[in-house]
Amino acid sequence: MLIRRPSDILPSEITSRDIYLNRRQWMTGAAGLAFAGLAGSADAAPLSTVKSPFSTDEKPTSREDVTHYNNYYEFGVDKSAPAANAHTLKTKPWTVKIDGLVDKPADYALEDLIKPATLEERIYRMRCVEGWSMVIPWVGFPLADLIKRVEPKSGAKYVAFETVYRPAEMVGQRGILPVLDWPYVEGLRMDEATHPLALLAVGLYGETLENQNGAPIRLVVPWKYGFKGIKSITRLSFVEKEPPTSWNRQASNEYGFYANVNPAVDHPRWSQATERRIGEGGLFAKRRPTLLFNGYADQVASLYSGMDLRKFY
Ligand SMILES: Nc1nc2c(c(=O)[nH]1)N[C@H]1C(S)=C(S)[C@@H](COP(=O)(O)O)O[C@H]1N2
Ligand SMILES: [Mo]
C-alpha cells in the first residue's frame, strides 16, 4: 500500500485549472472508477461526479495549497503539520455512528452512507476565521440527503458531529497540554444542516480526500468560518439542545456556535472585514473584502431572519 507523502507528489501533479478541467471531463465519463478509492487503497483515487449549479466560477486555489496549508490540530498547529503528519490516520475501514433522536440509528460502514452515483463537484469559497480564504473544488453530497435517509425524530433540533479520538494515530492528541478538548466536536441547527449548500465532502479536485483535508468524510459549510467544517467524522447525533462545539468551549467570547462569516462583526482580537486569498501574490497582495455569509447571503440569509448576528456570532 502506497501512502503519498508531500515529497512524493510530482510538480506535474499540481494541476492548473485548465488541465484540471480537461481531466474532469475525461473522468466524468469514467463512472466505473467511482469509489474504488473509498473501498480499496489509501491512495487518492478518482471519483466521478456531476456538476452542481451551486459552484462559484472563481478560480480554484491550487491543489498544492489546498492540501498543504491546513488546519487540523489533531496533527499539529502549523499550517504544514497536517500534510506531514496525517498519513498515520487509518481511514479504512471507517464507520460513522448515527445515534440520538433518529429512527434509523446504527454504526454505518462508510460505503453504505455514500451513493457514488450522486456525488457532485461543488466549487465553494471557503473562509477561515483567521482571515484567509480559498476556493476549493469539493466532491461530496448534500448532508440533507443523509439526514433524510436516517429519519430524524421530530424532537431533533440540532445535529452534533464528532471527529475520531485516536491518540495513537493523531500526534496532536498526545500532547501533555492539549490545544483543544478532544475529540473535536461541532454542531449545526437542523435547518442549517438540511440547507442544500451544506455538504459532506469525500473528495476534492476529483479525487478522494487526503487525510490532511479530513478523509474519509468531512463537513463543508461554505457560509460559515472554516472551523465549522469538522474533519474525519465518526459520529452524528441528533439532539434536542444546542450541542457543545470545540472552539466555543476553548474561547466562547471569540468563537460562537453560529460562526457565520460576517465582515461587520470583528473577532475580539482582529477585524473580519477583509481576507487574504491563499495563492494570491504573497505578503503585499491586496486583501479582498469579506462578504456577508461569505457571499452566500442570497441562499442562506433567511435562515437567520430576526436573529441579532452580533449576539449570535
Ligand atoms: N477535526 C478537526 N476538524 C477541523 C479542524 C481541526 O483542527 N480539527 N480545523 C478546522 C478549521 S479552523 C478549518 S479552517 C478547516 C480547514 O480545512 P482544510 O484544511 O481542508 O482547508 O478545517 C476545520 N475542521
Ligand atoms: Mo479555520
mmCIF file of C-alpha atoms and ligand atoms in Angstrom:
data_model
loop_
_atom_site.group_PDB
_atom_site.id
_atom_site.type_symbol
_atom_site.label_atom_id
_atom_site.label_comp_id
_atom_site.label_asym_id
_atom_site.label_seq_id
_atom_site.Cartn_x
_atom_site.Cartn_y
_atom_site.Cartn_z
ATOM 1 C CA MET A 1 0.000 0.000 0.000
ATOM 2 C CA LEU A 2 1.408 3.343 -1.038
ATOM 3 C CA ILE A 3 0.887 6.303 1.184
ATOM 4 C CA ARG A 4 1.539 9.553 -0.603
ATOM 5 C CA ARG A 5 3.793 11.961 1.226
ATOM 6 C CA PRO A 6 4.244 15.578 0.149
ATOM 7 C CA SER A 7 7.684 14.700 -1.213
ATOM 8 C CA ASP A 8 6.154 12.059 -3.489
ATOM 9 C CA ILE A 9 3.842 14.485 -5.223
ATOM 10 C CA LEU A 10 5.348 15.408 -8.571
ATOM 11 C CA PRO A 11 5.181 19.012 -9.755
ATOM 12 C CA SER A 12 3.334 17.625 -12.784
ATOM 13 C CA GLU A 13 0.506 16.588 -10.467
ATOM 14 C CA ILE A 14 -0.028 20.131 -9.326
ATOM 15 C CA THR A 15 -2.793 20.899 -11.739
ATOM 16 C CA SER A 16 -3.628 24.242 -13.209
ATOM 17 C CA ARG A 17 -7.329 24.899 -13.617
ATOM 18 C CA ASP A 18 -7.209 24.155 -17.367
ATOM 19 C CA ILE A 19 -5.506 20.805 -17.061
ATOM 20 C CA TYR A 20 -7.782 20.010 -14.181
ATOM 21 C CA LEU A 21 -10.964 20.791 -16.093
ATOM 22 C CA ASN A 22 -9.870 18.617 -19.025
ATOM 23 C CA ARG A 23 -9.114 15.805 -16.675
ATOM 24 C CA ARG A 24 -12.507 16.215 -15.062
ATOM 25 C CA GLN A 25 -14.276 15.954 -18.403
ATOM 26 C CA TRP A 26 -12.462 12.723 -19.013
ATOM 27 C CA MET A 27 -13.239 11.317 -15.575
ATOM 28 C CA THR A 28 -16.886 12.279 -15.541
ATOM 29 C CA GLY A 29 -17.335 9.639 -18.220
ATOM 30 C CA ALA A 30 -15.472 7.021 -16.241
ATOM 31 C CA ALA A 31 -18.311 6.069 -13.941
ATOM 32 C CA GLY A 32 -16.896 2.632 -13.196
ATOM 33 C CA LEU A 33 -13.920 4.139 -11.395
ATOM 34 C CA ALA A 34 -16.052 5.838 -8.791
ATOM 35 C CA PHE A 35 -15.335 4.883 -5.292
ATOM 36 C CA ALA A 36 -12.573 2.386 -5.868
ATOM 37 C CA GLY A 37 -10.617 4.586 -3.509
ATOM 38 C CA LEU A 38 -13.037 4.529 -0.622
ATOM 39 C CA ALA A 39 -13.178 0.764 -0.624
ATOM 40 C CA GLY A 40 -9.595 -0.039 -1.562
ATOM 41 C CA SER A 41 -6.174 1.502 -1.081
ATOM 42 C CA ALA A 42 -5.171 4.671 0.733
ATOM 43 C CA ASP A 43 -4.112 6.439 -2.458
ATOM 44 C CA ALA A 44 -6.080 9.363 -3.719
ATOM 45 C CA ALA A 45 -8.459 7.729 -6.204
ATOM 46 C CA PRO A 46 -10.508 9.363 -8.941
ATOM 47 C CA LEU A 47 -14.205 9.955 -8.304
ATOM 48 C CA SER A 48 -16.801 10.577 -10.953
ATOM 49 C CA THR A 49 -19.131 13.456 -10.325
ATOM 50 C CA VAL A 50 -21.919 15.526 -11.723
ATOM 51 C CA LYS A 51 -21.581 19.292 -11.829
ATOM 52 C CA SER A 52 -23.507 21.421 -9.370
ATOM 53 C CA PRO A 53 -25.283 24.705 -10.028
ATOM 54 C CA PHE A 54 -24.056 25.804 -6.593
ATOM 55 C CA SER A 55 -20.438 26.151 -7.769
ATOM 56 C CA THR A 56 -18.689 29.508 -7.911
ATOM 57 C CA ASP A 57 -16.863 30.352 -11.141
ATOM 58 C CA GLU A 58 -13.941 31.853 -9.207
ATOM 59 C CA LYS A 59 -10.543 30.307 -9.865
ATOM 60 C CA PRO A 60 -9.843 27.346 -7.568
ATOM 61 C CA THR A 61 -6.854 27.567 -5.221
ATOM 62 C CA SER A 62 -4.067 25.229 -6.394
ATOM 63 C CA ARG A 63 -4.269 21.616 -5.279
ATOM 64 C CA GLU A 64 -0.856 22.080 -3.705
ATOM 65 C CA ASP A 65 -2.100 24.905 -1.436
ATOM 66 C CA VAL A 66 -5.395 23.152 -0.635
ATOM 67 C CA THR A 67 -3.515 20.055 0.540
ATOM 68 C CA HIS A 68 -0.532 21.754 2.236
ATOM 69 C CA TYR A 69 -2.000 24.783 4.024
ATOM 70 C CA ASN A 70 -4.324 23.193 6.545
ATOM 71 C CA ASN A 71 -5.840 23.477 9.975
ATOM 72 C CA TYR A 72 -6.190 20.065 11.591
ATOM 73 C CA TYR A 73 -4.966 20.422 15.157
ATOM 74 C CA GLU A 74 -5.061 16.681 15.796
ATOM 75 C CA PHE A 75 -1.895 16.668 13.651
ATOM 76 C CA GLY A 76 -0.217 19.838 14.942
ATOM 77 C CA VAL A 77 -0.866 23.566 14.854
ATOM 78 C CA ASP A 78 1.397 24.660 11.980
ATOM 79 C CA LYS A 79 -0.244 25.004 8.579
ATOM 80 C CA SER A 80 2.214 22.451 7.173
ATOM 81 C CA ALA A 81 1.852 19.935 10.029
ATOM 82 C CA PRO A 82 -1.295 18.100 8.817
ATOM 83 C CA ALA A 83 0.238 17.313 5.402
ATOM 84 C CA ALA A 84 3.359 15.993 7.132
ATOM 85 C CA ASN A 85 1.666 14.042 9.932
ATOM 86 C CA ALA A 86 -1.814 12.934 8.872
ATOM 87 C CA HIS A 87 -0.725 9.822 6.960
ATOM 88 C CA THR A 88 -0.759 7.928 10.289
ATOM 89 C CA LEU A 89 -4.566 8.027 10.458
ATOM 90 C CA LYS A 90 -6.122 4.766 9.245
ATOM 91 C CA THR A 91 -9.255 5.599 7.268
ATOM 92 C CA LYS A 92 -10.146 2.062 6.143
ATOM 93 C CA PRO A 93 -12.340 0.565 7.375
ATOM 94 C CA TRP A 94 -14.401 3.551 8.575
ATOM 95 C CA THR A 95 -17.686 3.637 10.414
ATOM 96 C CA VAL A 96 -19.954 6.523 11.289
ATOM 97 C CA LYS A 97 -22.180 6.091 14.321
ATOM 98 C CA ILE A 98 -25.594 7.689 13.909
ATOM 99 C CA ASP A 99 -27.498 8.000 17.145
ATOM 100 C CA GLY A 100 -29.776 10.132 19.286
ATOM 101 C CA LEU A 101 -33.258 11.200 18.206
ATOM 102 C CA VAL A 102 -33.385 9.240 14.955
ATOM 103 C CA ASP A 103 -35.427 6.307 13.619
ATOM 104 C CA LYS A 104 -32.522 4.515 11.932
ATOM 105 C CA PRO A 105 -29.620 4.644 14.375
ATOM 106 C CA ALA A 106 -26.673 2.336 13.573
ATOM 107 C CA ASP A 107 -22.945 2.068 13.065
ATOM 108 C CA TYR A 108 -22.839 2.619 9.317
ATOM 109 C CA ALA A 109 -19.918 1.483 7.167
ATOM 110 C CA LEU A 110 -18.771 4.457 5.116
ATOM 111 C CA GLU A 111 -19.592 2.677 1.840
ATOM 112 C CA ASP A 112 -23.202 2.320 2.965
ATOM 113 C CA LEU A 113 -23.567 6.031 3.647
ATOM 114 C CA ILE A 114 -22.426 7.147 0.209
ATOM 115 C CA LYS A 115 -24.178 6.625 -3.084
ATOM 116 C CA PRO A 116 -21.406 7.057 -5.672
ATOM 117 C CA ALA A 117 -23.876 7.857 -8.444
ATOM 118 C CA THR A 118 -24.922 11.046 -6.711
ATOM 119 C CA LEU A 119 -21.524 12.592 -5.960
ATOM 120 C CA GLU A 120 -21.319 16.218 -7.021
ATOM 121 C CA GLU A 121 -18.487 18.594 -7.662
ATOM 122 C CA ARG A 122 -19.089 21.796 -5.682
ATOM 123 C CA ILE A 123 -16.592 24.608 -6.107
ATOM 124 C CA TYR A 124 -17.010 26.653 -2.923
ATOM 125 C CA ARG A 125 -15.433 29.775 -1.494
ATOM 126 C CA MET A 126 -14.024 28.916 1.951
ATOM 127 C CA ARG A 127 -13.182 31.485 4.669
ATOM 128 C CA CYS A 128 -11.118 30.710 7.778
ATOM 129 C CA VAL A 129 -11.755 32.751 10.928
ATOM 130 C CA GLU A 130 -8.007 33.587 10.866
ATOM 131 C CA GLY A 131 -8.530 35.865 7.845
ATOM 132 C CA TRP A 132 -7.553 33.778 4.814
ATOM 133 C CA SER A 133 -9.687 32.215 2.132
ATOM 134 C CA MET A 134 -9.520 29.605 -0.627
ATOM 135 C CA VAL A 135 -11.704 28.322 -3.445
ATOM 136 C CA ILE A 136 -11.976 24.540 -3.220
ATOM 137 C CA PRO A 137 -13.476 22.080 -5.733
ATOM 138 C CA TRP A 138 -15.047 19.652 -3.272
ATOM 139 C CA VAL A 139 -16.598 16.313 -4.167
ATOM 140 C CA GLY A 140 -19.482 15.266 -1.982
ATOM 141 C CA PHE A 141 -23.196 15.023 -1.427
ATOM 142 C CA PRO A 142 -25.717 17.113 0.487
ATOM 143 C CA LEU A 143 -25.799 16.447 4.231
ATOM 144 C CA ALA A 144 -29.579 16.769 3.809
ATOM 145 C CA ASP A 145 -29.639 13.508 1.787
ATOM 146 C CA LEU A 146 -28.069 11.547 4.615
ATOM 147 C CA ILE A 147 -30.315 13.180 7.228
ATOM 148 C CA LYS A 148 -33.398 12.264 5.226
ATOM 149 C CA ARG A 149 -32.318 8.631 4.909
ATOM 150 C CA VAL A 150 -31.804 8.109 8.667
ATOM 151 C CA GLU A 151 -35.179 9.686 9.568
ATOM 152 C CA PRO A 152 -34.690 12.064 12.492
ATOM 153 C CA LYS A 153 -37.488 12.251 15.066
ATOM 154 C CA SER A 154 -39.447 15.481 15.402
ATOM 155 C CA GLY A 155 -37.660 16.350 18.670
ATOM 156 C CA ALA A 156 -34.285 16.537 16.893
ATOM 157 C CA LYS A 157 -33.422 20.236 16.654
ATOM 158 C CA TYR A 158 -29.636 20.037 16.132
ATOM 159 C CA VAL A 159 -27.051 17.698 14.622
ATOM 160 C CA ALA A 160 -23.843 17.123 16.628
ATOM 161 C CA PHE A 161 -20.688 15.869 14.890
ATOM 162 C CA GLU A 162 -17.566 14.207 16.275
ATOM 163 C CA THR A 163 -14.076 13.587 14.862
ATOM 164 C CA VAL A 164 -12.263 10.347 15.767
ATOM 165 C CA TYR A 165 -10.317 10.234 19.028
ATOM 166 C CA ARG A 166 -7.214 8.147 18.279
ATOM 167 C CA PRO A 167 -4.143 9.425 20.102
ATOM 168 C CA ALA A 168 -2.098 6.513 18.721
ATOM 169 C CA GLU A 169 -2.748 7.766 15.191
ATOM 170 C CA MET A 170 -3.022 11.523 15.819
ATOM 171 C CA VAL A 171 0.101 13.125 17.182
ATOM 172 C CA GLY A 172 -1.667 16.322 18.291
ATOM 173 C CA GLN A 173 -3.982 14.340 20.579
ATOM 174 C CA ARG A 174 -0.973 13.020 22.510
ATOM 175 C CA GLY A 175 0.209 16.413 23.779
ATOM 176 C CA ILE A 176 0.520 16.924 27.533
ATOM 177 C CA LEU A 177 -1.096 20.342 27.166
ATOM 178 C CA PRO A 178 -3.925 19.694 24.717
ATOM 179 C CA VAL A 179 -4.737 22.654 22.446
ATOM 180 C CA LEU A 180 -8.355 21.532 22.320
ATOM 181 C CA ASP A 181 -10.504 19.230 24.369
ATOM 182 C CA TRP A 182 -10.547 16.050 22.217
ATOM 183 C CA PRO A 183 -12.414 14.759 20.350
ATOM 184 C CA TYR A 184 -13.137 17.768 18.122
ATOM 185 C CA VAL A 185 -16.898 18.367 18.148
ATOM 186 C CA GLU A 186 -19.174 20.614 16.083
ATOM 187 C CA GLY A 187 -22.849 21.200 15.514
ATOM 188 C CA LEU A 188 -25.495 22.711 13.266
ATOM 189 C CA ARG A 189 -29.108 23.685 13.804
ATOM 190 C CA MET A 190 -31.374 21.317 11.833
ATOM 191 C CA ASP A 191 -32.384 23.948 9.243
ATOM 192 C CA GLU A 192 -28.698 24.737 8.639
ATOM 193 C CA ALA A 193 -27.827 21.042 8.372
ATOM 194 C CA THR A 194 -30.572 20.419 5.818
ATOM 195 C CA HIS A 195 -29.776 23.523 3.747
ATOM 196 C CA PRO A 196 -28.807 22.439 0.201
ATOM 197 C CA LEU A 197 -25.388 24.145 0.456
ATOM 198 C CA ALA A 198 -24.280 22.047 3.477
ATOM 199 C CA LEU A 199 -22.072 19.307 2.064
ATOM 200 C CA LEU A 200 -20.487 16.082 3.270
ATOM 201 C CA ALA A 201 -17.240 16.011 1.300
ATOM 202 C CA VAL A 202 -15.417 12.781 0.420
ATOM 203 C CA GLY A 203 -13.031 14.273 -2.130
ATOM 204 C CA LEU A 204 -11.502 17.348 -3.720
ATOM 205 C CA TYR A 205 -10.022 18.081 -7.127
ATOM 206 C CA GLY A 206 -11.840 14.996 -8.439
ATOM 207 C CA GLU A 207 -10.119 12.531 -6.087
ATOM 208 C CA THR A 208 -10.756 11.066 -2.644
ATOM 209 C CA LEU A 209 -9.708 13.329 0.237
ATOM 210 C CA GLU A 210 -6.152 13.399 1.518
ATOM 211 C CA ASN A 211 -6.043 12.753 5.272
ATOM 212 C CA GLN A 212 -4.992 16.343 5.999
ATOM 213 C CA ASN A 213 -8.249 17.575 4.442
ATOM 214 C CA GLY A 214 -10.380 15.313 6.629
ATOM 215 C CA ALA A 215 -10.514 11.894 4.971
ATOM 216 C CA PRO A 216 -12.577 9.913 4.571
ATOM 217 C CA ILE A 217 -15.570 12.211 5.187
ATOM 218 C CA ARG A 218 -15.855 15.786 6.473
ATOM 219 C CA LEU A 219 -18.353 18.610 6.701
ATOM 220 C CA VAL A 220 -18.273 21.700 4.455
ATOM 221 C CA VAL A 221 -20.489 24.696 5.326
ATOM 222 C CA PRO A 222 -19.359 27.471 2.963
ATOM 223 C CA TRP A 223 -21.218 30.398 4.571
ATOM 224 C CA LYS A 224 -19.567 29.768 7.955
ATOM 225 C CA TYR A 225 -15.984 30.081 9.178
ATOM 226 C CA GLY A 226 -13.857 27.047 8.365
ATOM 227 C CA PHE A 227 -13.794 25.637 11.890
ATOM 228 C CA LYS A 228 -17.419 24.512 11.490
ATOM 229 C CA GLY A 229 -16.174 22.094 8.804
ATOM 230 C CA ILE A 230 -15.291 19.203 11.102
ATOM 231 C CA LYS A 231 -12.937 16.605 9.627
ATOM 232 C CA SER A 232 -12.789 12.790 9.705
ATOM 233 C CA ILE A 233 -16.294 12.434 11.124
ATOM 234 C CA THR A 234 -17.081 9.297 13.089
ATOM 235 C CA ARG A 235 -20.372 10.240 14.751
ATOM 236 C CA LEU A 236 -23.522 12.208 14.026
ATOM 237 C CA SER A 237 -26.007 12.621 16.863
ATOM 238 C CA PHE A 238 -29.485 14.086 16.564
ATOM 239 C CA VAL A 239 -30.171 16.126 19.681
ATOM 240 C CA GLU A 240 -32.711 18.472 21.187
ATOM 241 C CA LYS A 241 -30.374 21.117 22.649
ATOM 242 C CA GLU A 242 -27.586 23.159 21.061
ATOM 243 C CA PRO A 243 -24.532 20.868 21.296
ATOM 244 C CA PRO A 244 -21.097 21.994 22.562
ATOM 245 C CA THR A 245 -18.533 22.919 19.896
ATOM 246 C CA SER A 246 -14.753 22.698 20.285
ATOM 247 C CA TRP A 247 -13.762 26.297 19.569
ATOM 248 C CA ASN A 248 -16.633 27.726 21.588
ATOM 249 C CA ARG A 249 -15.525 25.617 24.543
ATOM 250 C CA GLN A 250 -11.966 26.830 24.086
ATOM 251 C CA ALA A 251 -12.819 30.579 23.943
ATOM 252 C CA SER A 252 -16.540 31.319 23.999
ATOM 253 C CA ASN A 253 -16.116 35.096 23.589
ATOM 254 C CA GLU A 254 -14.119 34.559 20.386
ATOM 255 C CA TYR A 255 -15.928 31.682 18.673
ATOM 256 C CA GLY A 256 -19.692 31.337 18.714
ATOM 257 C CA PHE A 257 -21.945 28.432 17.809
ATOM 258 C CA TYR A 258 -23.164 30.069 14.590
ATOM 259 C CA ALA A 259 -19.812 31.313 13.217
ATOM 260 C CA ASN A 260 -21.432 32.819 10.130
ATOM 261 C CA VAL A 261 -18.925 34.752 8.025
ATOM 262 C CA ASN A 262 -19.666 38.417 8.762
ATOM 263 C CA PRO A 263 -17.383 41.340 7.841
ATOM 264 C CA ALA A 264 -19.296 43.612 10.245
ATOM 265 C CA VAL A 265 -18.663 41.514 13.349
ATOM 266 C CA ASP A 266 -14.995 41.585 14.299
ATOM 267 C CA HIS A 267 -13.218 38.835 16.154
ATOM 268 C CA PRO A 268 -12.276 40.382 19.542
ATOM 269 C CA ARG A 269 -8.592 40.343 18.505
ATOM 270 C CA TRP A 270 -8.802 41.248 14.800
ATOM 271 C CA SER A 271 -11.050 42.658 12.084
ATOM 272 C CA GLN A 272 -13.034 40.308 9.835
ATOM 273 C CA ALA A 273 -13.643 42.960 7.151
ATOM 274 C CA THR A 274 -11.079 41.639 4.645
ATOM 275 C CA GLU A 275 -9.313 38.424 3.746
ATOM 276 C CA ARG A 276 -6.171 37.142 2.046
ATOM 277 C CA ARG A 277 -6.827 34.674 -0.782
ATOM 278 C CA ILE A 278 -4.235 31.906 -0.469
ATOM 279 C CA GLY A 279 -2.005 31.736 -3.543
ATOM 280 C CA GLU A 280 -2.503 35.380 -4.471
ATOM 281 C CA GLY A 281 0.866 37.098 -4.573
ATOM 282 C CA GLY A 282 2.467 36.913 -1.145
ATOM 283 C CA LEU A 283 2.635 39.444 1.658
ATOM 284 C CA PHE A 284 1.941 42.550 -0.388
ATOM 285 C CA ALA A 285 -1.074 41.214 -2.277
ATOM 286 C CA LYS A 286 -4.184 43.299 -1.853
ATOM 287 C CA ARG A 287 -6.658 41.839 0.621
ATOM 288 C CA ARG A 288 -10.176 41.187 -0.635
ATOM 289 C CA PRO A 289 -13.297 42.451 1.101
ATOM 290 C CA THR A 290 -15.044 39.705 3.054
ATOM 291 C CA LEU A 291 -18.706 39.239 2.118
ATOM 292 C CA LEU A 292 -21.643 38.643 4.451
ATOM 293 C CA PHE A 293 -22.231 34.891 4.735
ATOM 294 C CA ASN A 294 -19.082 34.528 2.612
ATOM 295 C CA GLY A 295 -21.046 35.625 -0.465
ATOM 296 C CA TYR A 296 -23.850 33.078 0.048
ATOM 297 C CA ALA A 297 -26.322 35.580 1.577
ATOM 298 C CA ASP A 298 -28.926 35.145 -1.183
ATOM 299 C CA GLN A 299 -29.183 31.469 -0.345
ATOM 300 C CA VAL A 300 -28.826 31.467 3.468
ATOM 301 C CA ALA A 301 -29.780 34.845 4.960
ATOM 302 C CA SER A 302 -33.377 33.726 5.513
ATOM 303 C CA LEU A 303 -32.169 31.080 7.993
ATOM 304 C CA TYR A 304 -31.253 33.913 10.363
ATOM 305 C CA SER A 305 -34.030 36.436 9.822
ATOM 306 C CA GLY A 306 -34.919 38.127 13.089
ATOM 307 C CA MET A 307 -31.683 36.993 14.769
ATOM 308 C CA ASP A 308 -29.189 39.574 16.047
ATOM 309 C CA LEU A 309 -25.996 38.467 14.270
ATOM 310 C CA ARG A 310 -23.845 40.337 16.827
ATOM 311 C CA LYS A 311 -25.349 38.358 19.652
ATOM 312 C CA PHE A 312 -25.495 35.033 17.796
ATOM 313 C CA TYR A 313 -21.957 35.225 16.377
HETATM 314 N N1 LIG B 1 -11.232 17.674 13.495
HETATM 315 C C1 LIG B 1 -10.884 18.894 13.079
HETATM 316 N N2 LIG B 1 -11.617 19.493 12.117
HETATM 317 C C2 LIG B 1 -11.263 20.741 11.674
HETATM 318 C C3 LIG B 1 -10.162 21.441 12.243
HETATM 319 C C4 LIG B 1 -9.417 20.771 13.266
HETATM 320 O O1 LIG B 1 -8.418 21.301 13.820
HETATM 321 N N3 LIG B 1 -9.804 19.506 13.643
HETATM 322 N N4 LIG B 1 -9.852 22.712 11.794
HETATM 323 C C5 LIG B 1 -10.953 23.493 11.180
HETATM 324 C C6 LIG B 1 -10.514 24.748 10.553
HETATM 325 S S1 LIG B 1 -10.097 26.038 11.598
HETATM 326 C C7 LIG B 1 -10.523 24.940 9.200
HETATM 327 S S2 LIG B 1 -10.167 26.460 8.509
HETATM 328 C C8 LIG B 1 -10.813 23.800 8.269
HETATM 329 C C9 LIG B 1 -9.679 23.646 7.270
HETATM 330 O O2 LIG B 1 -9.979 22.663 6.311
HETATM 331 P P1 LIG B 1 -8.923 22.373 5.130
HETATM 332 O O3 LIG B 1 -7.590 22.136 5.777
HETATM 333 O O4 LIG B 1 -9.428 21.163 4.409
HETATM 334 O O5 LIG B 1 -8.909 23.593 4.244
HETATM 335 O O6 LIG B 1 -10.989 22.568 8.956
HETATM 336 C C10 LIG B 1 -11.737 22.659 10.166
HETATM 337 N N5 LIG B 1 -12.009 21.317 10.676
HETATM 338 MO MO MO B 2 -10.224 27.958 10.284
#
